[in-house]
Coordinates of C-alpha atoms and ligand atoms in Angstrom, one line a residue:
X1 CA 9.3 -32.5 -31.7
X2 CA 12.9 -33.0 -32.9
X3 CA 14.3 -29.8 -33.2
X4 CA 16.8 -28.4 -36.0
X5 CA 20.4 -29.0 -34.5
X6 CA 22.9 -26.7 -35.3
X7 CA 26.8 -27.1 -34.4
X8 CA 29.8 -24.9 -34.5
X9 CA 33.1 -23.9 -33.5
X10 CA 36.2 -21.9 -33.3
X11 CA 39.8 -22.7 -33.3
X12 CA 40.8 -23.6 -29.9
X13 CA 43.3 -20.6 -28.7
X14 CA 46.7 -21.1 -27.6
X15 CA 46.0 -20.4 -24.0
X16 CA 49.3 -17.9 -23.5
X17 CA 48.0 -15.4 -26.2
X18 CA 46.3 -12.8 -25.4
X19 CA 43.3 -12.4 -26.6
X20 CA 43.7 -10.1 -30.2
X21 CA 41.3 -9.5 -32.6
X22 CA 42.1 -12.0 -34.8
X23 CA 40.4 -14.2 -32.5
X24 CA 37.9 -11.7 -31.7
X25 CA 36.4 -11.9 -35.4
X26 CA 36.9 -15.5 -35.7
X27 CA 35.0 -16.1 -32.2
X28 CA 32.2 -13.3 -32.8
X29 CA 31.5 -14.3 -36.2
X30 CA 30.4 -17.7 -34.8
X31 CA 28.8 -15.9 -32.3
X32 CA 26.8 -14.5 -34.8
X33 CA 25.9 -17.9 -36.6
X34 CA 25.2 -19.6 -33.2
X35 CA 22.5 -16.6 -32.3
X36 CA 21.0 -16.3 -36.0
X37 CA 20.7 -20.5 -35.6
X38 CA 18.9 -20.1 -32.4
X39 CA 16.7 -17.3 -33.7
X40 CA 15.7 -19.6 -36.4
X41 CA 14.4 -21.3 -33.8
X42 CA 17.6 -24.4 -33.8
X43 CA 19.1 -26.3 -30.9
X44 CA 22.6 -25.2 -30.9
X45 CA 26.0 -25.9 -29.7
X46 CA 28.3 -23.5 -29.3
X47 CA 32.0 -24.4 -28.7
X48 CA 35.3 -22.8 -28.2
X49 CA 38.0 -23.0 -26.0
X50 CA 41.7 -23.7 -25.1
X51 CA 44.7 -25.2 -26.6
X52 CA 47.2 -26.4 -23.6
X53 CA 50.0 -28.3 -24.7
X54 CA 53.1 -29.0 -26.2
X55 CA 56.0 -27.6 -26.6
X56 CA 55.5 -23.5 -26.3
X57 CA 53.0 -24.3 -23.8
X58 CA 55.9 -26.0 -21.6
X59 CA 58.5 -23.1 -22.6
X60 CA 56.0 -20.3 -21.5
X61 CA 55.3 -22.2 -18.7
X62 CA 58.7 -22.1 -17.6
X63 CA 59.7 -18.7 -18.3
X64 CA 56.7 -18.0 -15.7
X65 CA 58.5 -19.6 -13.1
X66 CA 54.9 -22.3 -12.8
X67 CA 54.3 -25.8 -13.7
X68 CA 52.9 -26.0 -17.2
X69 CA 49.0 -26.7 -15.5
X70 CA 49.6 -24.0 -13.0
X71 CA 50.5 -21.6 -15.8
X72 CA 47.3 -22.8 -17.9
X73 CA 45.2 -22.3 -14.7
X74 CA 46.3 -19.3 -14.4
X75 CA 45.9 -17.4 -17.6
X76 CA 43.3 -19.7 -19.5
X77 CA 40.5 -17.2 -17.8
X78 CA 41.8 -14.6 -20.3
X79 CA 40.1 -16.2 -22.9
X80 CA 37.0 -17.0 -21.4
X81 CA 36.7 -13.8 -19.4
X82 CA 37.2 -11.8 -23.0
X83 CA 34.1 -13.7 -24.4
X84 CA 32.1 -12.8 -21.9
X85 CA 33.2 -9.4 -21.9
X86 CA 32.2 -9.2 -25.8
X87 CA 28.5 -10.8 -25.3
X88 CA 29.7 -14.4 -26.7
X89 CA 26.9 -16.6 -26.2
X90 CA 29.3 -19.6 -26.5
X91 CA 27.5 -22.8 -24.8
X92 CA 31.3 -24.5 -23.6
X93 CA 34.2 -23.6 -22.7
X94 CA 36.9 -26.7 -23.5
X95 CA 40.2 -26.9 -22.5
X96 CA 42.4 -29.8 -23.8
X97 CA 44.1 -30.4 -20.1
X98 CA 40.3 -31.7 -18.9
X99 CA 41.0 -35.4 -18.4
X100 CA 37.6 -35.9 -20.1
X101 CA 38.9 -34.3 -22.9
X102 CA 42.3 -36.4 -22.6
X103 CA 39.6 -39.8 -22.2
X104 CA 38.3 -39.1 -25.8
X105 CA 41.5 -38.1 -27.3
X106 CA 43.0 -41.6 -26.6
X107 CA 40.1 -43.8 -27.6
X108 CA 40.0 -41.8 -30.9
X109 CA 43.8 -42.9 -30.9
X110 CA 43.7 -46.0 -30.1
X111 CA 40.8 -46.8 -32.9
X112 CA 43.3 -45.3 -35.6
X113 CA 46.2 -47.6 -34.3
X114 CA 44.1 -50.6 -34.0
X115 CA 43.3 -50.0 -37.7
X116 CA 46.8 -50.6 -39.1
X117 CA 47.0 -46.3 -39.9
X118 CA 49.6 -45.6 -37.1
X119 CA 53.3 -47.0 -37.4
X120 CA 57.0 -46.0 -36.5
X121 CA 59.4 -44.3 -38.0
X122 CA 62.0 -41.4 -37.9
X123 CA 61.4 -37.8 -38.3
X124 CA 64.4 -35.5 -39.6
X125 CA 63.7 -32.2 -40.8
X126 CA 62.8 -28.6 -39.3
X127 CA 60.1 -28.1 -36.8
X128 CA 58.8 -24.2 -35.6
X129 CA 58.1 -24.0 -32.1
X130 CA 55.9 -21.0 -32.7
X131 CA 53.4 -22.7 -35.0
X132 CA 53.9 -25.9 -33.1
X133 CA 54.4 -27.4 -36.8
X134 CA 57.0 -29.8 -39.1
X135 CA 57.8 -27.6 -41.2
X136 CA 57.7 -28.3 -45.1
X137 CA 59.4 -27.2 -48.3
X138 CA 56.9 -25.1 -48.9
X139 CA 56.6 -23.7 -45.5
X140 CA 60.4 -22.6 -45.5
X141 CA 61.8 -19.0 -46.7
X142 CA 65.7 -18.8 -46.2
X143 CA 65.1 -22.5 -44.3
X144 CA 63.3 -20.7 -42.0
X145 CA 60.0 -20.0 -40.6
X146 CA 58.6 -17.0 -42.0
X147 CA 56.0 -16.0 -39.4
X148 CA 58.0 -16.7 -36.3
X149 CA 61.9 -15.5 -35.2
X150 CA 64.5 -17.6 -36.2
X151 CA 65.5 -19.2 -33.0
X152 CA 61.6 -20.9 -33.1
X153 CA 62.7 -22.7 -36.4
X154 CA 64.9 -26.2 -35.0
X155 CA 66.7 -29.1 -36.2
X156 CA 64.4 -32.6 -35.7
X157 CA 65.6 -36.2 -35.6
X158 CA 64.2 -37.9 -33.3
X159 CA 61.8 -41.6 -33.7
X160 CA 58.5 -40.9 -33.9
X161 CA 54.7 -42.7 -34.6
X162 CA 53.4 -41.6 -38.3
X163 CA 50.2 -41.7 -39.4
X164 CA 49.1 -43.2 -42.4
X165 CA 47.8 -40.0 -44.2
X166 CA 48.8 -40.7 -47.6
X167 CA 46.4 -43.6 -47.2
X168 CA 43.5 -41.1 -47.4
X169 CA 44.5 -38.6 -49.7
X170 CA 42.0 -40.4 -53.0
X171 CA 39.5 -40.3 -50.4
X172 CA 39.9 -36.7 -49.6
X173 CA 39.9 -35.6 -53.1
X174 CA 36.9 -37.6 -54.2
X175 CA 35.0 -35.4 -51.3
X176 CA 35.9 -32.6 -52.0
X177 CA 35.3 -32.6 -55.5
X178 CA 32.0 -33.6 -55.7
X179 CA 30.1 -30.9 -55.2
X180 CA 27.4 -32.5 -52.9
X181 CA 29.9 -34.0 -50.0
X182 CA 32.4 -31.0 -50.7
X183 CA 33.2 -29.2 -47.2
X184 CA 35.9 -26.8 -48.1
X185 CA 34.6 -22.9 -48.2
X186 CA 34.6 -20.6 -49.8
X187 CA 35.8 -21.6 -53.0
X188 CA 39.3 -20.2 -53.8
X189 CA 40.2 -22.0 -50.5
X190 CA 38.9 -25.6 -51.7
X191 CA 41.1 -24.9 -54.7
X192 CA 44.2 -24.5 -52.5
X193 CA 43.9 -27.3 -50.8
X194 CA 42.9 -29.8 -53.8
X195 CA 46.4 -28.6 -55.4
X196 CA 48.3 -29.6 -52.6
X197 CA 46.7 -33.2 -52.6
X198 CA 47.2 -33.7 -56.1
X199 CA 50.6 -32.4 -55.6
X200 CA 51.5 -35.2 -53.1
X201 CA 51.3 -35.5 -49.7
X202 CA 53.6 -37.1 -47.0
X203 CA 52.6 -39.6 -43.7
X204 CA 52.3 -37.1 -40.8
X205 CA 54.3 -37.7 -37.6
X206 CA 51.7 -37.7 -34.7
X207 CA 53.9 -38.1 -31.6
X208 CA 57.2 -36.0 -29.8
X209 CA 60.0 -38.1 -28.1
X210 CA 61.2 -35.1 -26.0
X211 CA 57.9 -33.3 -25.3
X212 CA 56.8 -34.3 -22.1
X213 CA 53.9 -31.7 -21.7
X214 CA 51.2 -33.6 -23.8
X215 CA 49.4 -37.0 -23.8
X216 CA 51.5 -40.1 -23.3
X217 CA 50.6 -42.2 -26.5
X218 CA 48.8 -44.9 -24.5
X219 CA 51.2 -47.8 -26.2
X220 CA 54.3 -46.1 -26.1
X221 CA 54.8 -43.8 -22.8
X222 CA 58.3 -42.3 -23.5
X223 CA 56.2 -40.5 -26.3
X224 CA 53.3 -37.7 -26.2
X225 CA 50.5 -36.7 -28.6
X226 CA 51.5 -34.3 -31.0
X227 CA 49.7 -31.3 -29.9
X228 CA 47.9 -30.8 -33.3
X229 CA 46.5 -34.4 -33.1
X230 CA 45.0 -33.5 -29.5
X231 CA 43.5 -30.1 -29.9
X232 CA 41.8 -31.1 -33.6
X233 CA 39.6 -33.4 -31.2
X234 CA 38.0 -31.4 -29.2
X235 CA 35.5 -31.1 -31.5
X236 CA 34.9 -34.1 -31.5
X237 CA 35.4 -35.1 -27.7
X238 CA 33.4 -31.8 -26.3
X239 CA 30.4 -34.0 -28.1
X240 CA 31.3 -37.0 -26.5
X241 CA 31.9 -35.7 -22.6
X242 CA 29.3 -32.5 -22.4
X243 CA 26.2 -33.6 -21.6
X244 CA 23.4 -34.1 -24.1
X245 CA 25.7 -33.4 -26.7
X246 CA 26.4 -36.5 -28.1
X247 CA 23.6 -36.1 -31.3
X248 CA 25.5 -32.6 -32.1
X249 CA 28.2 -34.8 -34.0
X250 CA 29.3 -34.3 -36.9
X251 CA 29.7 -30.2 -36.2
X252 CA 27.7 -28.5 -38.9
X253 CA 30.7 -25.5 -39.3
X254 CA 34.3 -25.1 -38.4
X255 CA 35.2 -21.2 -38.6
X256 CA 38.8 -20.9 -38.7
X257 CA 42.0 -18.9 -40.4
X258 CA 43.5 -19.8 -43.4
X259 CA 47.1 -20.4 -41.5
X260 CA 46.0 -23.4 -40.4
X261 CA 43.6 -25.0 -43.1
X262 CA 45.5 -27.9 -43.9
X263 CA 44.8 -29.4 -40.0
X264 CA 41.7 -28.5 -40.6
X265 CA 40.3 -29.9 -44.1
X266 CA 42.9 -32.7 -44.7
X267 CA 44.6 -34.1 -41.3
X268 CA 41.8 -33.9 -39.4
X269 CA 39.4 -35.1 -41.9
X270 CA 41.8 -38.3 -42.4
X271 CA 41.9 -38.9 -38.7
X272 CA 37.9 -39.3 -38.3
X273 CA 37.6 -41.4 -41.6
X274 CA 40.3 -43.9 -40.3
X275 CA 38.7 -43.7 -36.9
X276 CA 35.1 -44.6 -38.6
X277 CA 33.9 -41.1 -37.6
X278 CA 31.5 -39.2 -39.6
X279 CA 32.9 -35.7 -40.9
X280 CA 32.3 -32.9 -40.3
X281 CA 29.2 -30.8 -42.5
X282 CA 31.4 -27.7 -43.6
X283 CA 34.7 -25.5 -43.3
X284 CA 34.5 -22.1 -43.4
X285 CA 38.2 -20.5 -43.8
X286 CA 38.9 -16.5 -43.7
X287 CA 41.5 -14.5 -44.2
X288 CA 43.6 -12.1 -42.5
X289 CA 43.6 -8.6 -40.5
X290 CA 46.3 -6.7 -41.0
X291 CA 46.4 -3.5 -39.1
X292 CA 47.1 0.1 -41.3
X293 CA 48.3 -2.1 -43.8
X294 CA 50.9 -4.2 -41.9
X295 CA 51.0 -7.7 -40.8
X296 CA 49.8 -7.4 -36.5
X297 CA 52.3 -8.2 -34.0
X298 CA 53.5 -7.4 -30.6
X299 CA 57.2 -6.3 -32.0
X300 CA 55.3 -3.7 -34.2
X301 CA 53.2 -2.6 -31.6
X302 CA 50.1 -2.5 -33.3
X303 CA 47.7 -5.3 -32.0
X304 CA 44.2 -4.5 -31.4
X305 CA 42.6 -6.4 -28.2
X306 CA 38.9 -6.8 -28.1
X307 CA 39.2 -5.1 -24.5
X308 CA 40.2 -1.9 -26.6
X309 CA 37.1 -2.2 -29.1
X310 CA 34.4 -2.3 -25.9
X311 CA 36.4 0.0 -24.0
X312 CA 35.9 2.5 -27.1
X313 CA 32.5 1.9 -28.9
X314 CA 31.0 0.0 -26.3
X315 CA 30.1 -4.0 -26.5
X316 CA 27.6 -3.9 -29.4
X317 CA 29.7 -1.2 -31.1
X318 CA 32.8 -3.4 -30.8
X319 CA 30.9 -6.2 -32.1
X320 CA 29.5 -4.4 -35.0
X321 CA 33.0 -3.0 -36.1
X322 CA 34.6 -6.3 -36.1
X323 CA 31.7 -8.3 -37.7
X324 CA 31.1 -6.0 -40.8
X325 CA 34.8 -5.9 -41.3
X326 CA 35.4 -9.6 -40.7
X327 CA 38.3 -10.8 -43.7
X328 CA 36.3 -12.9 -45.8
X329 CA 37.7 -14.2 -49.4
X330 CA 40.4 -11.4 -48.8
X331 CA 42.6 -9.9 -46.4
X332 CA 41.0 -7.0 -44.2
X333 CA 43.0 -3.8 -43.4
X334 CA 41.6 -2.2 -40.8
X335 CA 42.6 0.5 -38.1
X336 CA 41.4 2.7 -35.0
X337 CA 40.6 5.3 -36.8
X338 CA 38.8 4.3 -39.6
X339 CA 36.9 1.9 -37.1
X340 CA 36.1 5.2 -35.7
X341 CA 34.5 7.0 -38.6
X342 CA 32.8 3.9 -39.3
X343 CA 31.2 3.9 -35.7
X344 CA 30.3 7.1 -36.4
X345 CA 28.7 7.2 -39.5
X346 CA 27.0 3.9 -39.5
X347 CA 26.6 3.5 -36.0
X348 CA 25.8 6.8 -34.4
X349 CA 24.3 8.5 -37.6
X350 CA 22.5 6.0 -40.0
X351 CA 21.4 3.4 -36.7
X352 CA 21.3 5.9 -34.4
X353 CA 19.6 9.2 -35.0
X354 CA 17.4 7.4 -37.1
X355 CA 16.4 5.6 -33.8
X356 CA 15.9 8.3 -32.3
X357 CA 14.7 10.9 -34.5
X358 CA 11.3 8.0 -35.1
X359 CA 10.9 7.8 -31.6
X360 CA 10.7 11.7 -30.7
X361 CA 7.8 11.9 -33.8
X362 CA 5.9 9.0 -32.5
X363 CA 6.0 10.3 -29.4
X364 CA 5.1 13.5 -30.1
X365 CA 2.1 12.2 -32.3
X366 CA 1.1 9.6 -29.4
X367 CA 1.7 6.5 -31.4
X368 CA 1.1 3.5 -30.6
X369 CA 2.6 0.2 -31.7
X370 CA 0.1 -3.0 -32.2
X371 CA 1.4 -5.9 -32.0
X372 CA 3.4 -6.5 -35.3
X373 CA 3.0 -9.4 -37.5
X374 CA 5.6 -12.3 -37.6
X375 CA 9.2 -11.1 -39.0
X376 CA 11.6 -12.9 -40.3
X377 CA 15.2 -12.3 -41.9
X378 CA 15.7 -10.6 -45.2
X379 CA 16.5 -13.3 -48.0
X380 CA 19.5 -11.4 -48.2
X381 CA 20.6 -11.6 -44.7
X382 CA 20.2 -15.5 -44.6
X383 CA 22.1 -16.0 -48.1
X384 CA 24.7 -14.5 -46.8
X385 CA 24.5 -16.0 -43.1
X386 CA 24.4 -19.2 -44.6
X387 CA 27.9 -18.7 -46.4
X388 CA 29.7 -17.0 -42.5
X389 CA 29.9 -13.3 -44.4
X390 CA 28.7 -11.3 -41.5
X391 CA 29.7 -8.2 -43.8
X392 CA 27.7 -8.8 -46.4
X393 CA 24.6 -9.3 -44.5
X394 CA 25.4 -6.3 -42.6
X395 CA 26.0 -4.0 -45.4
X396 CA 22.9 -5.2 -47.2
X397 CA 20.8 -3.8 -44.1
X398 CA 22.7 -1.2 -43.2
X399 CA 23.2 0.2 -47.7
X400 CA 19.4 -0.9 -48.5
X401 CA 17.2 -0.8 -45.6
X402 CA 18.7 2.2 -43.1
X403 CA 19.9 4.5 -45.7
X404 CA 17.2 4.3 -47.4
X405 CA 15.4 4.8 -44.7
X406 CA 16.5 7.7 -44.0
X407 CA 16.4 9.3 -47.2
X408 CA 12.8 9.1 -47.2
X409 CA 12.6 10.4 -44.3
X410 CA 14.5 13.8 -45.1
X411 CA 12.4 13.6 -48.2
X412 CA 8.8 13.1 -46.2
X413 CA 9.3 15.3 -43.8
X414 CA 6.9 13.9 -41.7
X415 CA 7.5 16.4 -39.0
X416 CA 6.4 18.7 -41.5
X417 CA 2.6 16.6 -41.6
X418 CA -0.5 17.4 -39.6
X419 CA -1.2 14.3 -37.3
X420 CA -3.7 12.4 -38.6
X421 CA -0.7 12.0 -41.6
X422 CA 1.9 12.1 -39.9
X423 CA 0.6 9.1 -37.3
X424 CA 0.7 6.4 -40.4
X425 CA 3.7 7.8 -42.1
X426 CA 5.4 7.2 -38.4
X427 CA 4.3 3.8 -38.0
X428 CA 5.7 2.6 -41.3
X429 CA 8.8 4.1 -40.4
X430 CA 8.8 2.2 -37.2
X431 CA 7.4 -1.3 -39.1
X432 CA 10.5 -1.1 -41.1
X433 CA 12.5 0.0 -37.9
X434 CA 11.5 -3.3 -36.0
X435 CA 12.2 -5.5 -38.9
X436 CA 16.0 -4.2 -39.2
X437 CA 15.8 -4.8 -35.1
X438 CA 14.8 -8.9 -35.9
X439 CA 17.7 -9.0 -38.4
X440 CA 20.8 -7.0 -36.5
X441 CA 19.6 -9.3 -33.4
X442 CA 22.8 -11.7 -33.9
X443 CA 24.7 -8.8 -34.3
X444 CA 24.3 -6.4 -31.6
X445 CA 22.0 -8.3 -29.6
X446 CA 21.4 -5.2 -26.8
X447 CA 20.6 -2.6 -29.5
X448 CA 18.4 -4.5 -30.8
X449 CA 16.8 -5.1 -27.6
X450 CA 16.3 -1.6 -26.8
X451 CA 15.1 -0.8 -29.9
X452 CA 12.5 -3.6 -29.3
X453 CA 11.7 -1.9 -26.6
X454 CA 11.4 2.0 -27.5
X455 CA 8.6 0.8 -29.9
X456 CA 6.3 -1.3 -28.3
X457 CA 3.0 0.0 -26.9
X458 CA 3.5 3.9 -26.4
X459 CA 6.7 5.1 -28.1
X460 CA 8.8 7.0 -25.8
X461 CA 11.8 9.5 -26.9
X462 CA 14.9 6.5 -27.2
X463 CA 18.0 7.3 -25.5
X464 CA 21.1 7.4 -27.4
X465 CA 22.0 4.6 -28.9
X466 CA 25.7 5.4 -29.7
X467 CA 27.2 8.3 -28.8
X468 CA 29.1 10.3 -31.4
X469 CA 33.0 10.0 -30.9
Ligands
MSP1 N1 45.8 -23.6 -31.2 C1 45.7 -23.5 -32.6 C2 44.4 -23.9 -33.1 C3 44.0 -25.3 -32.8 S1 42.4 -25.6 -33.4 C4 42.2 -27.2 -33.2 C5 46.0 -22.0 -33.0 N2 45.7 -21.1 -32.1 S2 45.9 -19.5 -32.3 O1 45.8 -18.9 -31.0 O2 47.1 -19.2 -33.0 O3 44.7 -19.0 -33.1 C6 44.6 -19.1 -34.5 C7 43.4 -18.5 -35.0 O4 43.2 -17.1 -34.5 C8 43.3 -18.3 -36.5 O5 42.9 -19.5 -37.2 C9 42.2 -17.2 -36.6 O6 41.0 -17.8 -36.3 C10 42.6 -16.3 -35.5 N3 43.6 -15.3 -36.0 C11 44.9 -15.1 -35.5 N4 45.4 -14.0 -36.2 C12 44.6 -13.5 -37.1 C13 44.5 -12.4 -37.9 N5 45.6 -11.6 -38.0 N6 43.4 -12.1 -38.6 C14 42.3 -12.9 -38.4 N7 42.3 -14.0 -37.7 C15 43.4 -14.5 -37.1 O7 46.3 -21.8 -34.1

């Protein structure tokens, strides 16, 4: 039997960040998908990764006193190690210095040359080291880069190869405005991006004279592979050189942040329909954290690192946190300590001693579970699954299934009951119980495991499930 196949990815993560949790809700929240995919009982592919080259790579690299593939090496780990560290059932790892990677990457190239798309010409204008990006009009405040220091923002003129992406531009906006092979989401997003094509758009260069840490560009050697160009296809080319992956093309969901949308839903798009390459199903593009209301970053001093999260609320508690207040539509401000009253009230009260407060009755009445019929996911849960809002799902099960929950249960009273009432009072408690365990599996996958497991057969008092902080 051909099973369901299910495909998606993250951005691949310039490897000399450190892991924040920016990425962390970006990686988790496909976490999620990829395990709610797999409970639906779907082959899936999982895939995240590494971004390698260019320019800040090289710098980085340097200031390290290593070669840039020694420094890669080195610190990639970071990423993969704080994936692991979070529960991230991701199915490969990619990192855009694997020569089977570079293989694809210049076949993919060599397609879009041989079709007429790729040409020579000079490039004069601005370029910002930190976003690895030509900078346009638009991009500029005070002719500068506004999300990076001023010494990242640098003069260009140099010869480079263009591609043709003006070429595509009707073709992109006849997608994406027909409502059945649109693949921009959510909606406000698809808007954006249909302005700025209507606007105009310019040929993108696609190569760097002086860069040497990146692809050569296989007909011109004294040039490399815009980084950009290289990491977009690892999508693509983790399908091509991981095994049995092949039929997994085109990826079913991109998750990604709105800063870099326009790869995403117009460059990359172009590239594959010059190339002859099917597109990919859907783009899913959030917003923002900011932290206590201002913009993260390591000169402010307020960055949040997933490592923090587990250290604090535990694994599933760090997972929660992040995936209920994952910036949809809207920028997100969130902070410690209102990720700590959250842990506490959702977590350790409305989970938790409901949890446990079930389990003490049952066992104190000697109930035992039979085998429950099938479960399955709320309608709720899957509408908004099916559109990546992790919060919305969650605050569906958490505002009308636990709360609720426990309201009737401070209402019944069914400590107050004589057994033989008492008995099926507690196993409707726990019938409900087991179904909010099915559907907070992708989630926090352990919890739900142990709650599993404190009502089969003879419930047994649970332990806690999160302590109160
Ligand atoms: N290397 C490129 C991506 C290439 S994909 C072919 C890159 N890397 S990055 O390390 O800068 O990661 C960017 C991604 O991290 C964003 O798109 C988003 O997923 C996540 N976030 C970074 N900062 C964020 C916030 N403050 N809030 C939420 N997510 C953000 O760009």
């Amino acid at each position: 039997m051909n099973k369901k196949r299910y495909y998606v990815t993250t951005p691949i993560y310039y490897v000399n960040d450190v892991p924040h949790i920016g990425h962390t809700c970006t990686t988790l929240v496909a976490d999620v998908l990829a395990r709610y995919h797999r409970q639906l009982g779907e082959e899936v592919f999982f895939l995240t990764g590494t971004d390698e080259h260019g320019q800040k790579i090289a710098e980085e690299a340097q200031k390290a006193k290593l070669s840039p593939i020694e420094f890669c090496d080195k610190i990639a780990p970071r990423f993969k190690e704080a994936w692991k560290n979070l529960n991230v059932s991701f199915d490969y790892f990619v990192r855009t210095t694997d020569d089977k990677h570079k293989k694809v990457v210049l076949e993919l190239i060599e397609k879009i040359y041989e079709n007429g798309d790729i040409y020579k010409d000079k490039y004069e204008g601005l370029y910002c080291v930190g976003c690895e990006k030509f900078l346009t009009e638009s991009d500029l405040v005070d002719e500068k880069c506004p999300l990076h220091p001023p010494e990242k923002t640098v003069e260009q003129s140099e010869e480079n190869w263009f591609f043709k992406l003006s070429k595509y531009v009707p073709k992109l906006i006849e997608l994406i405005e027909d409502e059945k092979t649109n693949y921009i989401f959510p909606k406000g997003k698809r808007a954006e991006v249909l302005a700025k094509l209507k606007a105009g758009v310019r040929d993108t260069s696609i190569s760097r004279a002086n860069v040497e840490w990146g692809i050569p560009i296989p007909w011109d050697k004294s040039q490399t592979i815009y980084v950009w160009i290289d990491a977009l296809i690892n999508y693509y080319s983790a399908c091509q050189f991981v095994e049995g992956k092949k039929d997994f093309w085109p990826a079913d969901l991109h998750l990604l942040g709105k800063e870099i949308l326009w790869f995403h839903t117009v460059i990359w798009q172009a590239m594959l329909l010059s190339a002859g390459i099917e597109i990919p199903k859907k783009t899913y593009i959030h917003s923002f954290y900011i932290i206590d209301g201002q913009k993260m970053s390591k000169s402010l001093g307020n960055v949040i690192s997933p490592k923090q999260l587990t250290d604090k609320y535990g694994v599933d508690g760090a997972r929660y946190l992040v995936a209920s207040s994952f910036p949809t539509e809207n920028d997100a401000d969130v902070g410690i300590e209102r990720f700590t009253e959250k842990y506490n009230a959702d977590l350790a009260n409305n989970l938790g001693n409901l949890v446990s407060r079930v389990a003490k009755l049952a066992e104190k009445n000697g109930v035992e579970v039979k085998k429950t019929e099938k479960i399955g996911f709320y309608p709720e849960v899957k509408k908004a699954l099916d559109v990546s809002d992790s919060p919305k799902a969650l605050s569906f099960i958490w505002v009308e299934k636990l709360s609720k929950l426990n309201a009737k249960l401070n209402k019944e009273k069914p400590w107050t009951l004589e057994e033989d009432k008492a008995k099926p009072a507690l196993e409707g408690y726990i019938k409900e119980i087991l179904e909010v365990a099915f559907n907070i599996r992708p989630f926090v996958p352990e919890t739900a495991k142990k709650i599993e497991k404190v009502f089969t057969g003879k419930v047994k008092a649970a332990e806690i499930l999160f302590p109160k902080i």
